[in-house]
């Protein structure tokens, strides 16, 4: 088992941000730090968790026995001591605490043994054994440790740190489902299915092969799905997400969380039709490519003046065209059949909705409050209550008018007060003007003219002179 090149490891965010001294600390045996330095221990475990997930997602941790096949990206194959060789770094060595990390991640449910994952009927989100939860979170870890020392509960965790590296590997060796990678891939698959779902029943039906072909491009960012990845994903989607139901070779997407869905004979028939249509489409496309090749080869032979060869290619093309036509006719027939079947299946769902809606409406209408005599009684009571409310409002309004009349004010008295206020304001204004004039006089603001006024004859004398001139 060869190590991953340092150039590849350096592409991982965890390695890219770690110095050589930090790597030496991470590659050392930090198992005993769980009690002496829990903060550093937790940080180291989290660093290795992210490193293992990044390397697995990139397909670097393939089992040597399946190196030639598609690498698994949701299952970590902890093969033993040799597994550490994947991360050997020149000048640092190989990591010594990976068994500790795997054990810790199993405890936190970040890793789940593959056999347990596939065979367990309970969801991985099941809270687990109640007494363990009570002891862990209510009573506390010190008591749990004491119970382990007394042999009442499993004390394997306590003795794990005292074992050698080889013994630790014996305890954790195996295959593990990486929950975070599984959840991310499943969510991308569900999002892709929501995007391509047009409401037709055929869109929700897949075989294992068509499932792998459809979702390989989105589950792991254009990385192919291995057979084990598909198996794990389908188990997760069926049991934990309740997003699919599976029966034999039929995989059916359902509304997430549905518990009473099942694969019917109609589903199986539609999937068979859908698969046949897809196969015929592939055959028709392949035949068309072969026809185009024969046409190109015939043209090339004619340019080379090889008439017999050109005729051979044309004969073959003619045969291919006949087969192509038959395949297209069959494809058209199957597509129309599939459309009719989907339409009929949709009609069944519509009628079920009608039936359910009718039953719901009848259930609502059968309620005692919606009976005719009860409705009349309620409406009469409402009319009576409204009449009483109007009487109360009228009584309140009358009382308010009477109270307002008692508080009436003499208008003549108000007019007299207003006139007195106006006189006071005018008097204050006159007094202010007089005061301003006095201030100007006292400040010497009036100036005596420097020249004598012009002498004008009296008015009578001026008129006499006018008369003389006129005469």
XYZ file of C-alpha atoms in Angstrom:
471
model
C 0.000 0.000 0.000
C 1.735 3.159 -1.226
C 1.478 6.540 0.390
C -0.393 9.455 -1.131
C 2.123 11.872 -2.697
C 2.833 14.921 -0.590
C 1.817 17.130 -3.506
C -1.671 15.643 -3.298
C -1.850 15.795 0.487
C -0.840 19.454 0.325
C -4.000 20.105 -1.693
C -6.080 19.214 1.345
C -7.048 22.320 3.361
C -5.870 20.666 6.571
C -2.353 19.997 5.263
C -2.089 23.319 3.463
C -2.645 25.233 6.710
C -0.347 23.115 8.932
C 3.351 23.682 9.560
C 5.874 20.877 9.899
C 5.918 21.203 13.686
C 2.146 21.008 13.735
C 2.214 17.894 11.543
C 4.680 16.231 13.888
C 2.282 16.849 16.756
C -0.641 15.492 14.732
C 1.350 12.424 13.656
C 2.408 11.618 17.211
C 0.497 9.379 19.612
C -1.861 11.834 21.321
C -4.207 9.188 22.728
C -3.395 10.006 26.360
C -4.152 13.698 25.806
C -7.857 12.899 26.041
C -7.638 13.334 29.816
C -4.484 15.415 30.249
C -5.196 17.960 27.489
C -8.752 17.486 26.180
C -8.738 20.708 24.133
C -5.695 19.665 22.104
C -7.066 16.129 21.823
C -10.385 17.336 20.417
C -8.614 19.640 17.957
C -6.384 16.813 16.715
C -9.288 14.417 16.269
C -11.241 17.033 14.305
C -8.190 17.719 12.090
C -7.878 14.038 11.241
C -11.631 13.760 10.663
C -11.490 16.484 8.024
C -8.332 15.001 6.526
C -9.814 11.507 6.217
C -13.014 12.882 4.688
C -11.083 15.000 2.164
C -8.813 12.144 1.100
C -11.707 9.681 0.851
C -13.811 12.097 -1.196
C -10.963 12.441 -3.689
C -10.676 8.654 -4.060
C -7.180 8.406 -2.573
C -8.021 5.751 0.017
C -9.045 2.928 -2.302
C -8.611 -0.620 -1.090
C -5.676 -2.223 -2.892
C -7.886 -5.162 -3.806
C -10.209 -2.895 -5.782
C -7.687 -0.337 -7.007
C -8.651 -0.923 -10.630
C -12.358 -0.325 -9.992
C -14.258 2.795 -9.015
C -13.087 3.948 -5.566
C -15.604 4.148 -2.755
C -16.311 7.655 -1.520
C -18.715 7.032 1.340
C -16.992 4.035 2.939
C -13.653 4.246 4.733
C -11.697 0.991 4.546
C -9.559 0.911 7.706
C -7.445 -2.042 6.628
C -5.115 -2.075 9.611
C -1.620 -0.838 10.359
C -0.868 -0.495 6.636
C -3.638 2.114 6.361
C -1.342 4.680 8.008
C 1.011 4.381 5.041
C -1.409 6.450 2.970
C -0.390 9.497 5.017
C 3.341 8.899 5.394
C 5.252 12.165 4.962
C 8.990 12.375 4.478
C 10.621 13.852 7.557
C 7.486 13.374 9.668
C 6.729 9.673 9.359
C 3.353 7.975 9.485
C 0.534 8.865 11.883
C 0.255 6.834 15.083
C -3.149 7.924 16.348
C -5.468 7.051 13.471
C -6.950 4.094 15.427
C -7.729 6.517 18.246
C -9.347 8.909 15.781
C -11.480 6.131 14.258
C -12.573 4.968 17.704
C -13.486 8.513 18.711
C -15.399 9.148 15.489
C -17.351 5.928 15.997
C -18.295 7.092 19.478
C -19.567 10.410 18.083
C -21.440 8.611 15.252
C -19.349 10.375 12.597
C -18.357 6.862 11.475
C -20.671 3.858 11.503
C -19.493 0.275 10.877
C -20.631 -0.734 7.394
C -22.257 -4.020 8.441
C -24.211 -2.308 11.199
C -25.287 0.453 8.816
C -26.614 -1.922 6.167
C -28.302 -4.402 8.497
C -29.733 -2.220 11.242
C -33.440 -1.532 10.878
C -33.239 1.558 13.089
C -32.367 4.933 11.643
C -28.888 6.252 12.287
C -30.625 9.260 13.846
C -32.227 7.061 16.478
C -31.103 8.457 19.864
C -29.945 5.013 20.947
C -30.052 3.138 24.190
C -31.906 5.179 26.826
C -29.885 4.086 29.889
C -26.675 5.075 28.108
C -28.089 8.521 27.292
C -29.217 9.043 30.867
C -25.854 8.061 32.283
C -23.884 10.102 29.725
C -25.793 13.334 29.878
C -27.575 13.392 33.246
C -25.428 11.462 35.664
C -22.140 12.362 33.988
C -18.993 10.777 32.634
C -17.237 10.292 36.010
C -19.937 7.877 37.128
C -19.830 6.149 33.743
C -16.083 5.638 34.191
C -16.728 4.207 37.666
C -19.347 1.819 36.287
C -16.827 0.743 33.654
C -14.246 -0.006 36.305
C -16.801 -2.110 38.168
C -17.629 -4.029 34.997
C -21.247 -2.810 34.888
C -20.792 -1.117 31.514
C -18.274 -1.550 28.713
C -14.906 -0.190 29.722
C -13.198 -0.701 26.356
C -12.770 3.059 25.965
C -10.798 3.189 29.203
C -8.350 0.460 28.176
C -7.964 1.688 24.592
C -5.275 4.209 25.470
C -3.194 1.600 27.274
C -2.949 -0.686 24.229
C -0.184 -0.610 21.628
C -0.759 0.790 18.146
C -1.088 -2.713 16.663
C -3.635 -3.713 19.308
C -5.627 -0.540 18.702
C -5.736 -1.315 15.003
C -7.112 -4.785 15.746
C -9.984 -3.165 17.639
C -10.920 -0.656 14.907
C -10.010 -2.544 11.737
C -12.957 -2.681 9.362
C -15.134 -0.704 6.957
C -16.963 2.437 8.076
C -19.630 4.651 6.526
C -18.645 8.333 6.704
C -21.891 10.013 7.707
C -21.033 13.584 6.669
C -20.061 12.559 3.117
C -23.129 10.345 2.879
C -25.469 13.123 3.983
C -23.975 15.617 1.542
C -24.232 13.204 -1.396
C -27.813 12.249 -0.503
C -28.867 15.896 -0.310
C -27.409 16.610 -3.747
C -29.240 13.594 -5.172
C -32.543 14.729 -3.673
C -32.034 18.241 -5.028
C -31.306 16.858 -8.490
C -34.443 14.715 -8.346
C -36.556 17.717 -7.314
C -35.214 19.685 -10.272
C -35.920 17.016 -12.892
C -39.286 15.877 -11.551
C -42.057 16.994 -13.925
C -44.890 15.261 -12.087
C -44.884 12.169 -14.293
C -44.670 8.874 -12.455
C -41.872 7.641 -14.739
C -39.613 10.470 -13.521
C -39.575 8.982 -10.033
C -38.695 5.416 -11.071
C -35.184 4.019 -11.519
C -33.333 0.766 -11.660
C -30.010 0.524 -9.853
C -28.168 1.013 -13.137
C -30.171 4.055 -14.235
C -29.901 5.482 -10.702
C -26.101 5.322 -10.916
C -26.082 6.858 -14.396
C -28.455 9.682 -13.480
C -26.898 10.808 -10.214
C -23.191 10.051 -10.700
C -22.599 13.573 -11.992
C -24.009 15.283 -8.901
C -23.406 13.009 -5.900
C -19.629 13.567 -5.767
C -19.035 16.398 -8.236
C -18.731 14.383 -11.444
C -16.977 11.456 -9.748
C -18.530 8.045 -10.567
C -20.530 6.085 -8.031
C -19.170 2.726 -6.991
C -21.474 -0.221 -6.407
C -20.941 0.068 -2.661
C -21.667 3.803 -2.737
C -24.954 3.132 -4.501
C -25.864 0.448 -1.974
C -25.087 2.719 0.969
C -26.869 5.709 -0.539
C -30.025 3.740 -1.304
C -30.099 2.325 2.221
C -29.727 5.814 3.655
C -32.379 7.329 1.384
C -34.808 4.516 2.141
C -34.390 4.029 5.893
C -33.114 7.343 7.211
C -34.482 9.929 4.768
C -37.600 7.994 3.760
C -37.233 9.540 0.323
C -37.313 6.291 -1.692
C -38.985 2.905 -1.507
C -37.289 -0.136 -3.015
C -38.698 -3.423 -4.179
C -36.471 -5.779 -6.143
C -34.902 -3.765 -8.951
C -37.396 -0.903 -8.693
C -36.340 2.320 -6.935
C -39.134 4.828 -6.457
C -38.715 8.370 -5.156
C -41.542 9.476 -2.895
C -42.331 12.597 -0.924
C -39.724 12.789 1.813
C -40.936 11.428 5.134
C -43.748 9.309 3.631
C -44.198 6.081 5.563
C -46.991 4.260 3.696
C -45.701 4.334 0.111
C -44.868 1.132 -1.717
C -43.800 -0.084 -5.122
C -46.820 -1.356 -7.066
C -47.195 -3.499 -10.142
C -47.959 -0.314 -12.081
C -44.612 1.126 -10.993
C -42.805 -1.999 -12.164
C -44.580 -1.892 -15.515
C -43.845 1.789 -16.062
C -40.182 1.283 -15.185
C -39.970 -1.618 -17.662
C -41.482 0.591 -20.372
C -39.189 3.477 -19.450
C -36.125 1.218 -19.572
C -37.161 -0.165 -22.958
C -37.654 3.349 -24.332
C -34.211 4.412 -23.095
C -32.589 1.327 -24.607
C -34.306 1.861 -27.951
C -33.242 5.507 -27.910
C -29.657 4.435 -27.332
C -29.913 1.860 -30.148
C -31.373 4.432 -32.545
C -28.592 6.894 -31.762
C -25.970 4.167 -32.225
C -27.486 3.129 -35.574
C -27.535 6.735 -36.737
C -23.860 7.103 -35.908
C -23.083 3.909 -37.849
C -25.103 5.183 -40.821
C -23.151 8.442 -40.768
C -19.892 6.485 -40.613
C -20.856 4.366 -43.634
C -21.821 7.490 -45.565
C -18.475 9.078 -44.789
C -16.582 5.902 -45.695
C -18.460 5.593 -49.005
C -17.633 9.198 -49.889
C -13.987 8.614 -49.030
C -13.900 5.475 -51.206
C -15.398 7.391 -54.146
C -12.749 10.102 -53.811
C -10.170 7.335 -53.997
C -12.020 5.876 -57.031
C -12.724 2.613 -55.182
C -16.210 2.011 -56.514
C -16.674 -1.530 -55.197
C -15.767 -0.487 -51.676
C -18.141 2.464 -51.905
C -20.980 0.167 -53.013
C -20.277 -2.148 -50.091
C -20.560 0.746 -47.660
C -23.781 1.911 -49.300
C -25.330 -1.583 -49.055
C -24.434 -1.741 -45.383
C -25.862 1.739 -44.862
C -29.103 0.666 -46.533
C -29.416 -2.286 -44.163
C -28.650 -0.059 -41.217
C -31.267 2.439 -42.368
C -33.885 -0.337 -42.520
C -33.041 -1.443 -38.994
C -32.974 2.185 -37.845
C -36.451 2.758 -39.253
C -37.788 -0.313 -37.464
C -36.228 0.821 -34.198
C -37.738 4.276 -34.597
C -41.177 2.758 -35.267
C -40.871 0.579 -32.180
C -39.635 3.546 -30.181
C -42.600 5.657 -31.241
C -45.007 2.868 -30.268
C -43.380 2.385 -26.858
C -43.275 6.127 -26.178
C -46.966 6.508 -26.981
C -47.753 3.490 -24.792
C -45.700 4.931 -21.953
C -47.502 8.252 -22.314
C -50.913 6.552 -22.134
C -49.870 4.536 -19.105
C -48.536 7.651 -17.351
C -51.742 9.507 -18.187
C -53.869 6.697 -16.795
C -51.732 6.500 -13.668
C -52.115 10.236 -13.273
C -55.877 9.888 -13.676
C -55.884 7.371 -10.843
C -54.078 9.831 -8.598
C -56.487 12.585 -9.604
C -59.499 10.380 -8.798
C -57.924 9.494 -5.465
C -57.581 13.210 -4.758
C -61.203 13.773 -5.749
C -62.317 10.916 -3.527
C -60.239 12.167 -0.621
C -61.482 15.725 -1.097
C -65.094 14.546 -1.233
C -64.689 12.511 1.931
C -63.055 15.461 3.661
C -65.820 17.822 2.593
C -68.514 15.430 3.748
C -66.742 14.996 7.054
C -66.656 18.757 7.522
C -70.300 19.199 6.505
C -71.373 16.480 8.942
C -70.155 18.557 11.869
C -73.032 19.420 14.262
C -72.341 23.152 13.941
C -73.029 23.014 10.174
C -76.530 21.470 10.476
C -79.393 23.665 9.195
C -81.238 24.030 12.492
C -77.979 24.841 14.274
C -77.065 27.404 11.624
C -80.513 29.091 11.944
C -80.200 29.091 15.715
C -76.713 30.586 15.551
C -77.699 33.278 13.048
C -80.771 34.237 15.104
C -78.623 34.486 18.187
C -76.135 36.643 16.281
C -78.919 38.983 15.068
C -80.214 39.283 18.614
C -76.743 40.015 19.932
C -76.232 42.689 17.273
C -79.551 44.307 18.213
C -78.519 44.343 21.859
C -75.194 45.871 20.892
C -76.920 48.618 18.921
C -79.163 49.403 21.897
C -76.105 49.667 24.132
C -74.381 51.964 21.621
C -77.466 54.192 21.381
C -77.706 54.411 25.146
C -74.038 55.334 25.417
C -74.421 58.011 22.708
C -77.449 59.555 24.414
C -75.600 59.688 27.715
C -72.598 61.294 26.011
C -74.825 63.982 24.411
C -76.429 64.781 27.768
C -73.058 65.064 29.452
C -71.892 67.399 26.706
C -74.962 69.601 27.187
C -74.199 69.901 30.900
C -70.754 71.172 30.080
C -72.099 73.912 27.649
C -70.243 77.296 27.728
C -71.775 80.771 27.230
C -70.744 81.891 23.724
C -71.245 85.626 24.509
C -68.834 85.356 27.391
C -66.246 83.740 25.111
C -66.686 86.542 22.529
C -66.129 89.189 25.219
C -62.973 87.497 26.425
C -61.700 87.293 22.838
C -62.337 91.031 22.259
C -60.503 91.902 25.486
C -57.497 89.848 24.358
C -57.458 91.642 20.982
C -57.498 95.069 22.726
C -54.657 94.040 25.007
C -52.574 92.950 22.012
C -53.231 96.241 20.169
C -52.357 98.281 23.256
C -49.085 96.376 23.708
C -48.296 96.983 20.029
C -48.883 100.788 20.329
C -46.787 100.969 23.453
C -43.962 99.167 21.710
C -44.098 101.641 18.757
C -44.010 104.672 21.078
C -41.114 103.214 22.999
C -39.182 102.598 19.775
C -39.754 106.240 18.668
C -38.514 107.521 21.990
C -35.378 105.465 21.705
C -34.625 106.886 18.244
C -35.126 110.488 19.456
C -32.907 109.960 22.426
C -30.182 108.493 20.219
C -30.099 111.684 18.025
C -31.205 110.014 14.898
C -33.084 113.164 13.618
C -30.742 115.496 11.591
C -31.331 119.263 10.763
C -31.099 119.995 7.005
C -27.921 121.904 5.967
C -29.612 124.187 3.334
C -32.529 126.639 3.543
C -35.780 125.629 1.950
C -36.634 127.315 -1.407
C -38.846 130.486 -1.326
C -42.143 130.043 -3.221
C -44.733 132.788 -3.695
C -47.991 132.443 -1.902
C -50.663 130.617 -3.755
C -52.916 133.670 -4.195
C -50.090 135.804 -5.609
C -49.164 133.110 -8.093
C -52.764 132.906 -9.289
C -52.925 136.719 -9.840
C -49.812 136.619 -11.993
C -51.352 133.853 -14.084
C -54.456 135.941 -14.742
C -52.359 138.873 -15.885
C -50.452 136.814 -18.332
C -53.654 135.395 -19.731
C -55.120 138.899 -20.209
